[in-house]
Amino acid sequence: MLTISRLGSHEAHELNELLLSCTNSIQTMALFIGQAQDQELRDMLIRHYSAHVQDYNMKVEFANQMMSRDQLDVPVLNMQPVSAIPSTQYAGVQPQVKLQQLDDRSIATSYLLNLKRAGREYAWSAMECLTPRLRVFLEDAFRMCSHHAYEVWNYMARRGIYPVQYAQDSTIMAMQQIYQPVPQHNPAQLYS
């Protein structure tokens, strides 16, 4: 059995980028917590904050020891759908070129976009990873970002600051006509 005690060069580069990104996320979240006006948003940021610090510390362990004994605390995905979608009238937004304080919409938007980007980076890094423990950690970090992003999106959608548009019935019907299920539950049997 092959035992790898060192990170591959591409893993080390990816880990460095992920550590830099995590440093930015933690510092940004600290600012967001101090600036959020809406209590639900502030509570959500505080609740998520410790997972991002744990994520960072585990990356530091991988960078220093090629492993971590910790297990990332991935939150359960709250499958609660948006119960009431506001009207399709959304308040406009215009980037501010000079400001002292972010509003709650800007905080939630920035945090959501940060989670989406981080999630993509974790997924990509995991697919390229040769160290099994690091790969599992990166997969968990992707799930953490995905679950946090869903919660932030849900918050934004309920407040009418993230557009929610359902697909047209004609789009759904066309898709249902095109794709049909495979009648065989175990198609590999056809080849044995």
Tab-separated table of C-alpha atoms in Angstrom:
chain	number	residue	atom	x	y	z
A	1	MET	CA	0.000	0.000	0.000
A	2	LEU	CA	1.339	3.414	-0.985
A	3	THR	CA	1.553	5.903	1.886
A	4	ILE	CA	1.939	9.518	0.954
A	5	SER	CA	3.357	11.702	3.705
A	6	ARG	CA	3.767	14.858	1.641
A	7	LEU	CA	1.363	17.046	-0.235
A	8	GLY	CA	1.580	17.091	-3.995
A	9	SER	CA	2.816	20.372	-5.436
A	10	HIS	CA	-0.622	21.190	-6.856
A	11	GLU	CA	-2.208	20.399	-3.465
A	12	ALA	CA	0.199	22.745	-1.719
A	13	HIS	CA	-0.627	25.532	-4.193
A	14	GLU	CA	-4.377	24.907	-3.859
A	15	LEU	CA	-4.094	24.807	-0.058
A	16	ASN	CA	-2.221	28.115	-0.079
A	17	GLU	CA	-4.965	29.744	-2.175
A	18	LEU	CA	-7.665	28.257	0.068
A	19	LEU	CA	-5.885	29.550	3.187
A	20	LEU	CA	-5.627	33.024	1.673
A	21	SER	CA	-9.315	32.902	0.732
A	22	CYS	CA	-10.257	31.699	4.212
A	23	THR	CA	-8.274	34.526	5.790
A	24	ASN	CA	-10.302	36.943	3.695
A	25	SER	CA	-13.598	35.224	4.598
A	26	ILE	CA	-12.926	35.331	8.337
A	27	GLN	CA	-11.897	38.991	8.294
A	28	THR	CA	-14.839	39.944	6.089
A	29	MET	CA	-17.276	38.071	8.318
A	30	ALA	CA	-15.868	39.902	11.350
A	31	LEU	CA	-16.683	43.204	9.640
A	32	PHE	CA	-20.119	41.952	8.588
A	33	ILE	CA	-21.002	40.861	12.137
A	34	GLY	CA	-20.136	44.325	13.401
A	35	GLN	CA	-22.146	46.083	10.686
A	36	ALA	CA	-25.256	43.896	10.252
A	37	GLN	CA	-28.410	45.662	11.411
A	38	ASP	CA	-30.913	42.831	10.950
A	39	GLN	CA	-30.735	40.491	13.960
A	40	GLU	CA	-31.489	37.356	11.906
A	41	LEU	CA	-28.624	38.140	9.531
A	42	ARG	CA	-26.267	38.938	12.405
A	43	ASP	CA	-27.200	35.709	14.237
A	44	MET	CA	-26.650	33.684	11.066
A	45	LEU	CA	-23.213	35.235	10.532
A	46	ILE	CA	-22.239	34.545	14.147
A	47	ARG	CA	-23.470	30.947	13.866
A	48	HIS	CA	-21.488	30.376	10.642
A	49	TYR	CA	-18.356	32.157	11.863
A	50	SER	CA	-17.040	29.353	14.064
A	51	ALA	CA	-17.252	26.844	11.197
A	52	HIS	CA	-15.126	29.126	9.017
A	53	VAL	CA	-12.537	29.516	11.788
A	54	GLN	CA	-12.484	25.729	12.278
A	55	ASP	CA	-12.111	25.295	8.499
A	56	TYR	CA	-9.152	27.699	8.472
A	57	ASN	CA	-7.460	26.005	11.440
A	58	MET	CA	-7.815	22.594	9.799
A	59	LYS	CA	-6.166	23.940	6.648
A	60	VAL	CA	-3.306	25.271	8.766
A	61	GLU	CA	-2.911	21.773	10.254
A	62	PHE	CA	-2.801	20.242	6.767
A	63	ALA	CA	-0.202	22.828	5.724
A	64	ASN	CA	1.964	22.131	8.781
A	65	GLN	CA	1.407	18.446	9.483
A	66	MET	CA	-0.091	17.100	6.223
A	67	MET	CA	-3.140	16.053	8.247
A	68	SER	CA	-5.769	17.189	10.715
A	69	ARG	CA	-7.231	15.135	13.527
A	70	ASP	CA	-10.324	17.330	13.560
A	71	GLN	CA	-13.556	16.743	11.629
A	72	LEU	CA	-15.188	19.786	10.043
A	73	ASP	CA	-18.533	20.617	11.614
A	74	VAL	CA	-20.760	20.538	8.518
A	75	PRO	CA	-24.192	21.936	9.379
A	76	VAL	CA	-27.287	19.975	8.473
A	77	LEU	CA	-28.926	21.358	5.355
A	78	ASN	CA	-32.134	23.039	6.400
A	79	MET	CA	-34.487	21.933	3.634
A	80	GLN	CA	-37.094	24.502	4.578
A	81	PRO	CA	-38.217	26.072	1.306
A	82	VAL	CA	-38.944	29.750	0.998
A	83	SER	CA	-42.486	29.867	2.303
A	84	ALA	CA	-43.553	33.210	0.908
A	85	ILE	CA	-41.842	34.691	-2.087
A	86	PRO	CA	-42.303	38.457	-2.194
A	87	SER	CA	-43.742	40.157	-5.238
A	88	THR	CA	-41.637	40.175	-8.363
A	89	GLN	CA	-40.857	43.829	-7.725
A	90	TYR	CA	-37.286	43.956	-6.521
A	91	ALA	CA	-35.583	47.036	-5.186
A	92	GLY	CA	-32.874	48.261	-7.517
A	93	VAL	CA	-29.271	48.282	-6.503
A	94	GLN	CA	-26.425	50.510	-7.592
A	95	PRO	CA	-22.835	50.000	-6.484
A	96	GLN	CA	-21.649	52.740	-4.161
A	97	VAL	CA	-18.236	54.137	-5.021
A	98	LYS	CA	-17.753	55.693	-1.591
A	99	LEU	CA	-19.215	54.389	1.637
A	100	GLN	CA	-18.468	53.940	5.326
A	101	GLN	CA	-20.924	51.166	6.176
A	102	LEU	CA	-22.493	48.261	4.307
A	103	ASP	CA	-26.237	47.731	4.489
A	104	ASP	CA	-27.735	44.299	5.200
A	105	ARG	CA	-28.415	43.612	1.525
A	106	SER	CA	-24.769	44.282	0.650
A	107	ILE	CA	-23.573	42.114	3.533
A	108	ALA	CA	-25.823	39.187	2.610
A	109	THR	CA	-24.943	39.495	-1.089
A	110	SER	CA	-21.217	39.636	-0.416
A	111	TYR	CA	-21.356	36.693	1.959
A	112	LEU	CA	-23.447	34.612	-0.471
A	113	LEU	CA	-21.082	35.309	-3.366
A	114	ASN	CA	-18.100	34.491	-1.137
A	115	LEU	CA	-19.686	31.142	-0.196
A	116	LYS	CA	-20.446	30.298	-3.817
A	117	ARG	CA	-16.893	31.059	-4.900
A	118	ALA	CA	-15.380	29.168	-1.976
A	119	GLY	CA	-17.638	26.191	-2.676
A	120	ARG	CA	-16.472	26.017	-6.279
A	121	GLU	CA	-12.847	26.231	-5.157
A	122	TYR	CA	-13.324	23.430	-2.617
A	123	ALA	CA	-15.051	21.187	-5.170
A	124	TRP	CA	-12.337	21.792	-7.754
A	125	SER	CA	-9.537	21.256	-5.228
A	126	ALA	CA	-11.119	18.027	-3.974
A	127	MET	CA	-11.304	16.635	-7.512
A	128	GLU	CA	-7.580	17.289	-7.958
A	129	CYS	CA	-6.496	15.999	-4.539
A	130	LEU	CA	-4.330	12.913	-4.103
A	131	THR	CA	-4.194	12.922	-0.278
A	132	PRO	CA	-7.311	11.027	0.943
A	133	ARG	CA	-7.743	12.863	4.271
A	134	LEU	CA	-7.326	16.248	2.628
A	135	ARG	CA	-9.795	15.219	-0.085
A	136	VAL	CA	-12.437	14.277	2.501
A	137	PHE	CA	-11.851	17.573	4.314
A	138	LEU	CA	-12.247	19.547	1.071
A	139	GLU	CA	-15.471	17.686	0.284
A	140	ASP	CA	-16.773	18.532	3.763
A	141	ALA	CA	-15.728	22.175	3.285
A	142	PHE	CA	-17.692	22.253	0.017
A	143	ARG	CA	-20.777	20.907	1.802
A	144	MET	CA	-20.335	23.473	4.594
A	145	CYS	CA	-20.262	26.304	2.027
A	146	SER	CA	-23.214	24.820	0.159
A	147	HIS	CA	-25.336	24.549	3.304
A	148	HIS	CA	-24.394	28.025	4.503
A	149	ALA	CA	-25.101	29.469	1.026
A	150	TYR	CA	-28.568	27.908	1.007
A	151	GLU	CA	-29.358	29.504	4.342
A	152	VAL	CA	-28.141	32.921	3.160
A	153	TRP	CA	-30.041	32.585	-0.131
A	154	ASN	CA	-33.207	31.631	1.765
A	155	TYR	CA	-32.815	34.689	3.992
A	156	MET	CA	-32.363	36.938	0.942
A	157	ALA	CA	-35.241	35.394	-1.020
A	158	ARG	CA	-37.656	35.799	1.905
A	159	ARG	CA	-36.757	39.486	2.087
A	160	GLY	CA	-37.116	40.080	-1.625
A	161	ILE	CA	-33.453	40.938	-2.155
A	162	TYR	CA	-32.630	37.860	-4.258
A	163	PRO	CA	-34.825	37.281	-7.301
A	164	VAL	CA	-36.660	33.968	-7.336
A	165	GLN	CA	-38.130	33.085	-10.698
A	166	TYR	CA	-39.814	29.766	-11.343
A	167	ALA	CA	-39.377	28.029	-14.682
A	168	GLN	CA	-42.199	28.401	-17.195
A	169	ASP	CA	-44.565	25.419	-17.457
A	170	SER	CA	-43.601	25.046	-21.130
A	171	THR	CA	-39.918	24.672	-20.147
A	172	ILE	CA	-40.746	21.974	-17.603
A	173	MET	CA	-43.059	20.126	-20.010
A	174	ALA	CA	-40.440	20.183	-22.775
A	175	MET	CA	-37.845	18.745	-20.419
A	176	GLN	CA	-40.271	16.038	-19.271
A	177	GLN	CA	-40.956	15.040	-22.886
A	178	ILE	CA	-37.288	14.862	-23.844
A	179	TYR	CA	-35.821	12.804	-20.997
A	180	GLN	CA	-37.168	9.350	-20.222
A	181	PRO	CA	-36.063	7.012	-17.415
A	182	VAL	CA	-33.815	4.021	-18.058
A	183	PRO	CA	-36.050	0.953	-17.619
A	184	GLN	CA	-33.212	-1.198	-16.292
A	185	HIS	CA	-32.278	-0.657	-12.624
A	186	ASN	CA	-28.940	-2.386	-13.062
A	187	PRO	CA	-27.859	-1.869	-16.695
A	188	ALA	CA	-24.438	-3.395	-15.941
A	189	GLN	CA	-26.179	-6.805	-15.912
A	190	LEU	CA	-26.598	-6.482	-19.672
A	191	TYR	CA	-22.807	-6.779	-20.025
A	192	SER	CA	-22.209	-9.790	-17.789
